[in-house]
PDB file of C-alpha atoms in Angstrom:
ATOM      1  CA  GLY A   1      43.571  88.777  68.846  1.00 35.00           C
ATOM      2  CA  GLU A   2      46.211  86.007  68.792  1.00 35.00           C
ATOM      3  CA  SER A   3      48.659  84.486  66.455  1.00 31.00           C
ATOM      4  CA  VAL A   4      49.969  80.927  66.232  1.00 29.00           C
ATOM      5  CA  GLY A   5      52.996  79.264  64.898  1.00 33.00           C
ATOM      6  CA  LEU A   6      56.681  79.698  64.383  1.00 39.00           C
ATOM      7  CA  HIS A   7      56.561  81.594  61.142  1.00 47.00           C
ATOM      8  CA  LEU A   8      56.675  85.355  61.424  1.00 64.00           C
ATOM      9  CA  PRO A   9      53.075  86.379  61.595  1.00 81.00           C
ATOM     10  CA  THR A  10      51.876  89.887  62.289  1.00 88.00           C
ATOM     11  CA  LEU A  11      49.576  90.711  65.108  1.00 93.00           C
ATOM     12  CA  SER A  12      47.852  94.091  65.235  1.00 95.00           C
ATOM     13  CA  VAL A  13      46.038  95.273  68.348  1.00 96.00           C
ATOM     14  CA  GLN A  14      44.438  98.490  69.458  1.00 96.00           C
ATOM     15  CA  GLU A  15      46.191 100.487  72.125  1.00 97.00           C
ATOM     16  CA  GLY A  16      44.804  99.464  75.496  1.00 97.00           C
ATOM     17  CA  ASP A  17      43.662  96.022  74.398  1.00 97.00           C
ATOM     18  CA  ASN A  18      45.310  92.832  75.615  1.00 97.00           C
ATOM     19  CA  SER A  19      47.666  90.934  73.297  1.00 96.00           C
ATOM     20  CA  ILE A  20      48.247  87.194  73.168  1.00 96.00           C
ATOM     21  CA  ILE A  21      51.255  85.826  71.327  1.00 96.00           C
ATOM     22  CA  ASN A  22      51.581  82.094  70.888  1.00 94.00           C
ATOM     23  CA  CYS A  23      54.519  79.780  70.341  1.00 93.00           C
ATOM     24  CA  ALA A  24      54.846  76.029  69.786  1.00 92.00           C
ATOM     25  CA  TYR A  25      58.085  74.530  70.995  1.00 89.00           C
ATOM     26  CA  SER A  26      59.701  71.430  69.659  1.00 83.00           C
ATOM     27  CA  ASN A  27      61.360  69.400  72.421  1.00 87.00           C
ATOM     28  CA  SER A  28      59.445  67.818  75.268  1.00 89.00           C
ATOM     29  CA  ALA A  29      62.672  67.707  77.258  1.00 89.00           C
ATOM     30  CA  SER A  30      63.141  71.447  77.167  1.00 90.00           C
ATOM     31  CA  ASP A  31      62.975  72.712  80.731  1.00 89.00           C
ATOM     32  CA  TYR A  32      63.334  76.486  80.523  1.00 92.00           C
ATOM     33  CA  PHE A  33      61.555  79.008  78.329  1.00 94.00           C
ATOM     34  CA  ILE A  34      62.077  82.677  77.710  1.00 94.00           C
ATOM     35  CA  TRP A  35      60.203  85.429  75.863  1.00 96.00           C
ATOM     36  CA  TYR A  36      62.235  88.124  74.240  1.00 95.00           C
ATOM     37  CA  LYS A  37      61.302  91.443  72.657  1.00 96.00           C
ATOM     38  CA  GLN A  38      63.289  92.786  69.737  1.00 94.00           C
ATOM     39  CA  GLU A  39      62.892  96.363  68.534  1.00 93.00           C
ATOM     40  CA  SER A  40      64.172  97.387  65.133  1.00 88.00           C
ATOM     41  CA  GLY A  41      67.959  97.546  64.975  1.00 86.00           C
ATOM     42  CA  LYS A  42      68.440  96.204  68.456  1.00 89.00           C
ATOM     43  CA  GLY A  43      69.334  92.940  70.082  1.00 91.00           C
ATOM     44  CA  PRO A  44      66.631  90.875  71.802  1.00 93.00           C
ATOM     45  CA  GLN A  45      65.673  91.948  75.335  1.00 94.00           C
ATOM     46  CA  PHE A  46      64.484  89.636  78.063  1.00 93.00           C
ATOM     47  CA  ILE A  47      60.821  89.946  79.018  1.00 95.00           C
ATOM     48  CA  ILE A  48      59.935  86.967  81.178  1.00 96.00           C
ATOM     49  CA  ASP A  49      60.951  83.359  81.711  1.00 95.00           C
ATOM     50  CA  ILE A  50      59.336  80.232  83.069  1.00 96.00           C
ATOM     51  CA  ARG A  51      60.653  76.860  84.140  1.00 93.00           C
ATOM     52  CA  SER A  52      59.048  73.606  83.213  1.00 93.00           C
ATOM     53  CA  ASN A  53      57.848  72.922  86.772  1.00 94.00           C
ATOM     54  CA  MET A  54      55.497  75.896  86.453  1.00 96.00           C
ATOM     55  CA  ASP A  55      52.509  76.584  84.200  1.00 96.00           C
ATOM     56  CA  LYS A  56      52.094  80.282  84.746  1.00 98.00           C
ATOM     57  CA  ARG A  57      54.272  83.196  85.697  1.00 97.00           C
ATOM     58  CA  GLN A  58      53.324  86.877  85.954  1.00 97.00           C
ATOM     59  CA  GLY A  59      55.395  89.977  85.541  1.00 95.00           C
ATOM     60  CA  GLN A  60      54.540  93.588  85.152  1.00 93.00           C
ATOM     61  CA  ARG A  61      51.762  93.665  82.538  1.00 96.00           C
ATOM     62  CA  VAL A  62      52.981  90.354  81.131  1.00 98.00           C
ATOM     63  CA  THR A  63      51.994  86.745  81.829  1.00 98.00           C
ATOM     64  CA  VAL A  64      53.560  83.627  80.414  1.00 97.00           C
ATOM     65  CA  LEU A  65      51.577  80.395  80.210  1.00 97.00           C
ATOM     66  CA  LEU A  66      53.181  77.021  79.600  1.00 97.00           C
ATOM     67  CA  ASN A  67      51.245  73.947  78.523  1.00 96.00           C
ATOM     68  CA  LYS A  68      53.662  71.068  78.441  1.00 94.00           C
ATOM     69  CA  THR A  69      51.032  68.567  77.293  1.00 94.00           C
ATOM     70  CA  VAL A  70      50.777  70.240  73.910  1.00 94.00           C
ATOM     71  CA  LYS A  71      54.226  71.969  74.014  1.00 93.00           C
ATOM     72  CA  HIS A  72      52.696  75.430  73.806  1.00 94.00           C
ATOM     73  CA  LEU A  73      53.803  78.734  75.303  1.00 95.00           C
ATOM     74  CA  SER A  74      51.970  81.988  75.259  1.00 96.00           C
ATOM     75  CA  LEU A  75      52.746  85.573  76.205  1.00 97.00           C
ATOM     76  CA  GLN A  76      49.928  87.795  77.331  1.00 98.00           C
ATOM     77  CA  ILE A  77      50.457  91.560  77.431  1.00 98.00           C
ATOM     78  CA  ALA A  78      47.873  93.587  79.309  1.00 97.00           C
ATOM     79  CA  ALA A  79      46.785  97.053  78.229  1.00 97.00           C
ATOM     80  CA  THR A  80      49.085  97.055  75.197  1.00 97.00           C
ATOM     81  CA  GLN A  81      50.972 100.294  74.656  1.00 96.00           C
ATOM     82  CA  PRO A  82      52.706 101.794  71.513  1.00 96.00           C
ATOM     83  CA  GLY A  83      56.052 101.008  73.065  1.00 95.00           C
ATOM     84  CA  ASP A  84      55.123  97.319  72.975  1.00 97.00           C
ATOM     85  CA  SER A  85      55.380  97.297  69.168  1.00 96.00           C
ATOM     86  CA  ALA A  86      58.263  94.946  68.346  1.00 96.00           C
ATOM     87  CA  VAL A  87      59.022  91.403  67.269  1.00 94.00           C
ATOM     88  CA  TYR A  88      58.498  88.857  70.047  1.00 96.00           C
ATOM     89  CA  PHE A  89      60.441  85.633  70.148  1.00 93.00           C
ATOM     90  CA  CYS A  90      59.956  82.590  72.385  1.00 93.00           C
ATOM     91  CA  ALA A  91      63.047  80.571  73.188  1.00 92.00           C
ATOM     92  CA  GLU A  92      63.424  77.054  74.691  1.00 91.00           C
ATOM     93  CA  ASN A  93      66.486  75.688  76.434  1.00 87.00           C
ATOM     94  CA  ARG A  94      66.737  72.408  74.655  1.00 82.00           C
ATOM     95  CA  PRO A  95      69.018  69.581  75.857  1.00 78.00           C
ATOM     96  CA  SER A  96      71.736  68.899  73.291  1.00 70.00           C
ATOM     97  CA  GLY A  97      73.850  66.022  74.458  1.00 67.00           C
ATOM     98  CA  SER A  98      75.408  67.231  77.664  1.00 62.00           C
ATOM     99  CA  ALA A  99      74.794  70.817  76.740  1.00 67.00           C
ATOM    100  CA  ARG A 100      71.899  73.147  76.354  1.00 72.00           C
ATOM    101  CA  GLN A 101      70.936  74.897  73.169  1.00 78.00           C
ATOM    102  CA  LEU A 102      68.865  78.040  73.488  1.00 84.00           C
ATOM    103  CA  THR A 103      66.646  77.788  70.433  1.00 86.00           C
ATOM    104  CA  PHE A 104      64.403  80.528  69.147  1.00 87.00           C
ATOM    105  CA  GLY A 105      61.110  80.488  67.292  1.00 83.00           C
ATOM    106  CA  SER A 106      60.715  82.674  64.255  1.00 79.00           C
ATOM    107  CA  GLY A 107      58.994  85.531  66.078  1.00 88.00           C
ATOM    108  CA  THR A 108      55.730  87.499  65.887  1.00 92.00           C
ATOM    109  CA  GLN A 109      55.555  91.124  64.798  1.00 92.00           C
ATOM    110  CA  LEU A 110      53.257  92.973  67.170  1.00 95.00           C
ATOM    111  CA  THR A 111      51.943  96.321  65.942  1.00 95.00           C
ATOM    112  CA  VAL A 112      50.002  98.558  68.334  1.00 96.00           C
ATOM    113  CA  LEU A 113      47.419 100.723  66.589  1.00 94.00           C
ATOM    114  CA  PRO A 114      46.572 104.157  68.015  1.00 89.00           C
TER     115      PRO A 114
ATOM    116  CA  GLY B   1      81.498  95.016  81.406  1.00 52.00           C
ATOM    117  CA  ALA B   2      77.923  96.181  81.989  1.00 78.00           C
ATOM    118  CA  GLY B   3      76.528  94.346  79.008  1.00 93.00           C
ATOM    119  CA  VAL B   4      77.414  92.149  76.073  1.00 95.00           C
ATOM    120  CA  SER B   5      79.516  94.077  73.623  1.00 96.00           C
ATOM    121  CA  GLN B   6      79.953  93.180  69.949  1.00 97.00           C
ATOM    122  CA  SER B   7      82.305  94.658  67.404  1.00 97.00           C
ATOM    123  CA  PRO B   8      82.265  95.916  64.817  1.00 97.00           C
ATOM    124  CA  SER B   9      78.655  97.122  64.796  1.00 96.00           C
ATOM    125  CA  ASN B  10      78.687  97.171  61.003  1.00 97.00           C
ATOM    126  CA  LYS B  11      80.944  95.445  58.522  1.00 98.00           C
ATOM    127  CA  VAL B  12      80.851  95.641  54.755  1.00 98.00           C
ATOM    128  CA  THR B  13      83.149  93.219  53.016  1.00 98.00           C
ATOM    129  CA  GLU B  14      83.815  91.972  49.480  1.00 97.00           C
ATOM    130  CA  LYS B  15      82.763  88.517  48.472  1.00 98.00           C
ATOM    131  CA  GLY B  16      85.589  86.034  49.104  1.00 98.00           C
ATOM    132  CA  LYS B  17      87.226  88.002  51.944  1.00 98.00           C
ATOM    133  CA  ASP B  18      87.514  86.648  55.501  1.00 98.00           C
ATOM    134  CA  VAL B  19      85.813  88.490  58.407  1.00 98.00           C
ATOM    135  CA  GLU B  20      86.188  88.239  62.134  1.00 98.00           C
ATOM    136  CA  LEU B  21      83.420  89.210  64.506  1.00 98.00           C
ATOM    137  CA  ARG B  22      84.046  89.785  68.169  1.00 98.00           C
ATOM    138  CA  CYS B  23      81.881  89.285  71.275  1.00 98.00           C
ATOM    139  CA  ASP B  24      82.725  90.407  74.808  1.00 97.00           C
ATOM    140  CA  PRO B  25      80.277  88.753  77.177  1.00 96.00           C
ATOM    141  CA  ILE B  26      79.236  89.937  80.594  1.00 95.00           C
ATOM    142  CA  SER B  27      82.034  89.234  83.085  1.00 94.00           C
ATOM    143  CA  GLY B  28      81.533  85.956  84.854  1.00 91.00           C
ATOM    144  CA  HIS B  29      79.044  84.537  82.370  1.00 93.00           C
ATOM    145  CA  THR B  30      80.045  80.984  81.623  1.00 90.00           C
ATOM    146  CA  ALA B  31      77.872  80.345  78.556  1.00 90.00           C
ATOM    147  CA  LEU B  32      78.108  82.203  75.286  1.00 93.00           C
ATOM    148  CA  TYR B  33      75.973  81.779  72.193  1.00 93.00           C
ATOM    149  CA  TRP B  34      76.230  82.988  68.577  1.00 95.00           C
ATOM    150  CA  TYR B  35      73.177  83.415  66.395  1.00 94.00           C
ATOM    151  CA  ARG B  36      72.517  84.640  62.855  1.00 95.00           C
ATOM    152  CA  GLN B  37      69.503  86.695  61.994  1.00 93.00           C
ATOM    153  CA  ARG B  38      68.589  87.361  58.380  1.00 90.00           C
ATOM    154  CA  LEU B  39      66.376  90.311  57.615  1.00 85.00           C
ATOM    155  CA  GLY B  40      62.855  89.822  58.878  1.00 80.00           C
ATOM    156  CA  GLN B  41      63.587  86.367  60.204  1.00 83.00           C
ATOM    157  CA  GLY B  42      64.217  84.632  63.482  1.00 85.00           C
ATOM    158  CA  LEU B  43      67.437  83.796  65.294  1.00 90.00           C
ATOM    159  CA  GLU B  44      69.355  80.840  63.799  1.00 91.00           C
ATOM    160  CA  PHE B  45      71.574  79.079  66.312  1.00 89.00           C
ATOM    161  CA  LEU B  46      75.191  78.814  65.243  1.00 93.00           C
ATOM    162  CA  ILE B  47      77.330  77.665  68.174  1.00 92.00           C
ATOM    163  CA  TYR B  48      77.406  77.537  71.952  1.00 89.00           C
ATOM    164  CA  PHE B  49      80.339  77.742  74.389  1.00 91.00           C
ATOM    165  CA  GLN B  50      80.457  76.499  77.929  1.00 89.00           C
ATOM    166  CA  GLY B  51      83.620  78.009  79.287  1.00 90.00           C
ATOM    167  CA  ASN B  52      86.102  77.763  76.434  1.00 93.00           C
ATOM    168  CA  SER B  53      84.628  74.547  75.065  1.00 92.00           C
ATOM    169  CA  ALA B  54      82.010  74.319  72.342  1.00 91.00           C
ATOM    170  CA  PRO B  55      79.836  71.338  73.132  1.00 83.00           C
ATOM    171  CA  ASP B  56      77.441  72.180  70.351  1.00 79.00           C
ATOM    172  CA  LYS B  57      78.649  73.283  66.959  1.00 83.00           C
ATOM    173  CA  SER B  58      75.709  71.802  65.126  1.00 81.00           C
ATOM    174  CA  GLY B  59      74.452  75.157  63.851  1.00 89.00           C
ATOM    175  CA  LEU B  60      77.503  76.238  61.949  1.00 94.00           C
ATOM    176  CA  PRO B  61      76.295  76.403  58.336  1.00 93.00           C
ATOM    177  CA  SER B  62      79.512  75.311  56.644  1.00 94.00           C
ATOM    178  CA  ASP B  63      83.210  74.732  57.202  1.00 94.00           C
ATOM    179  CA  ARG B  64      83.781  78.397  56.279  1.00 97.00           C
ATOM    180  CA  PHE B  65      82.402  79.265  59.764  1.00 97.00           C
ATOM    181  CA  SER B  66      84.507  78.773  62.909  1.00 97.00           C
ATOM    182  CA  ALA B  67      84.473  80.227  66.415  1.00 97.00           C
ATOM    183  CA  GLU B  68      86.675  80.211  69.434  1.00 97.00           C
ATOM    184  CA  ARG B  69      86.561  81.488  72.926  1.00 96.00           C
ATOM    185  CA  THR B  70      89.480  82.212  75.206  1.00 93.00           C
ATOM    186  CA  GLY B  71      89.886  82.935  78.877  1.00 92.00           C
ATOM    187  CA  GLU B  72      86.213  82.106  79.357  1.00 90.00           C
ATOM    188  CA  SER B  73      85.640  85.586  78.019  1.00 94.00           C
ATOM    189  CA  VAL B  74      85.912  87.011  74.535  1.00 97.00           C
ATOM    190  CA  SER B  75      84.738  85.002  71.552  1.00 98.00           C
ATOM    191  CA  THR B  76      85.438  85.435  67.884  1.00 98.00           C
ATOM    192  CA  LEU B  77      83.347  84.170  65.011  1.00 98.00           C
ATOM    193  CA  THR B  78      85.315  83.876  61.781  1.00 98.00           C
ATOM    194  CA  ILE B  79      83.753  83.547  58.334  1.00 98.00           C
ATOM    195  CA  GLN B  80      86.184  82.582  55.589  1.00 98.00           C
ATOM    196  CA  ARG B  81      85.647  83.308  51.914  1.00 98.00           C
ATOM    197  CA  THR B  82      82.442  85.222  52.588  1.00 98.00           C
ATOM    198  CA  GLN B  83      79.465  84.765  50.307  1.00 97.00           C
ATOM    199  CA  GLN B  84      76.500  87.066  49.731  1.00 96.00           C
ATOM    200  CA  GLU B  85      74.231  84.697  51.619  1.00 95.00           C
ATOM    201  CA  ASP B  86      76.338  85.323  54.726  1.00 97.00           C
ATOM    202  CA  SER B  87      74.878  88.831  54.900  1.00 97.00           C
ATOM    203  CA  ALA B  88      72.939  89.056  58.155  1.00 96.00           C
ATOM    204  CA  VAL B  89      73.072  90.365  61.700  1.00 96.00           C
ATOM    205  CA  TYR B  90      75.231  88.196  63.917  1.00 98.00           C
ATOM    206  CA  LEU B  91      74.121  88.243  67.511  1.00 96.00           C
ATOM    207  CA  CYS B  92      76.014  87.122  70.578  1.00 97.00           C
ATOM    208  CA  ALA B  93      74.450  86.297  73.968  1.00 95.00           C
ATOM    209  CA  SER B  94      75.817  85.222  77.330  1.00 94.00           C
ATOM    210  CA  THR B  95      74.310  83.577  80.394  1.00 91.00           C
ATOM    211  CA  ARG B  96      75.609  83.238  83.915  1.00 88.00           C
ATOM    212  CA  GLN B  97      74.728  79.566  83.934  1.00 79.00           C
ATOM    213  CA  VAL B  98      72.434  77.092  82.259  1.00 71.00           C
ATOM    214  CA  ASN B  99      68.729  77.901  82.534  1.00 75.00           C
ATOM    215  CA  THR B 100      69.140  81.551  83.284  1.00 82.00           C
ATOM    216  CA  GLU B 101      68.372  84.645  81.181  1.00 87.00           C
ATOM    217  CA  ALA B 102      70.557  85.193  78.158  1.00 89.00           C
ATOM    218  CA  PHE B 103      71.729  88.766  77.597  1.00 93.00           C
ATOM    219  CA  PHE B 104      72.253  89.859  74.015  1.00 94.00           C
ATOM    220  CA  GLY B 105      74.630  92.274  72.387  1.00 95.00           C
ATOM    221  CA  GLN B 106      73.465  94.722  69.741  1.00 94.00           C
ATOM    222  CA  GLY B 107      74.809  92.536  66.957  1.00 96.00           C
ATOM    223  CA  THR B 108      77.158  92.973  64.052  1.00 97.00           C
ATOM    224  CA  ARG B 109      75.456  93.727  60.729  1.00 97.00           C
ATOM    225  CA  LEU B 110      77.508  91.999  58.032  1.00 98.00           C
ATOM    226  CA  THR B 111      77.008  92.949  54.417  1.00 98.00           C
ATOM    227  CA  VAL B 112      78.837  91.015  51.724  1.00 98.00           C
ATOM    228  CA  VAL B 113      78.989  92.841  48.401  1.00 97.00           C
TER     229      VAL B 113
END
């Protein structure tokens, strides 16, 4: 299954299935994107990043896809495990004058069902 | 230090009091960010430091909020005359340079009663 949008939706998947979490970003000038995982009561943890000169990057069990044409980012988690249950946030490094503003989407709650 | 450290981890304060939240970034990280996270919601950008300068203060919700950074290290976020709507987790993150991974602290949970 997959979820779309910047509001906090909930995505439930069966253990062992693949998960796809989607994110729409706002600024076409953003040049760096990160996915974070946040478990209850903890700060966000880095999962994977991608620069705007790439359209795909793979990590261990995770893949990030970037579609600059439609300003869309997705996170694919292979063989989802119970430990993957968390809120997932995408973040874009958005130019702000001479600075950069690391801006987050609202997140997606992923629940892995046994 | 080994990671981003925030203190206190929890703070309960009475409405109208001032509070000061502290962030110790990873040594050598030039950029520092403050975010606010209300329960069940995303991360709301507050302010960003590059060195000791804050090029982007656009996210500060009101003039009751201020922040400073000294020695290109520790940062404090001050909330004056706290209101109940200020209750949230305040997260700090630091990055070595622009367009690199941001490391987060565990946050300060602020409750205004």
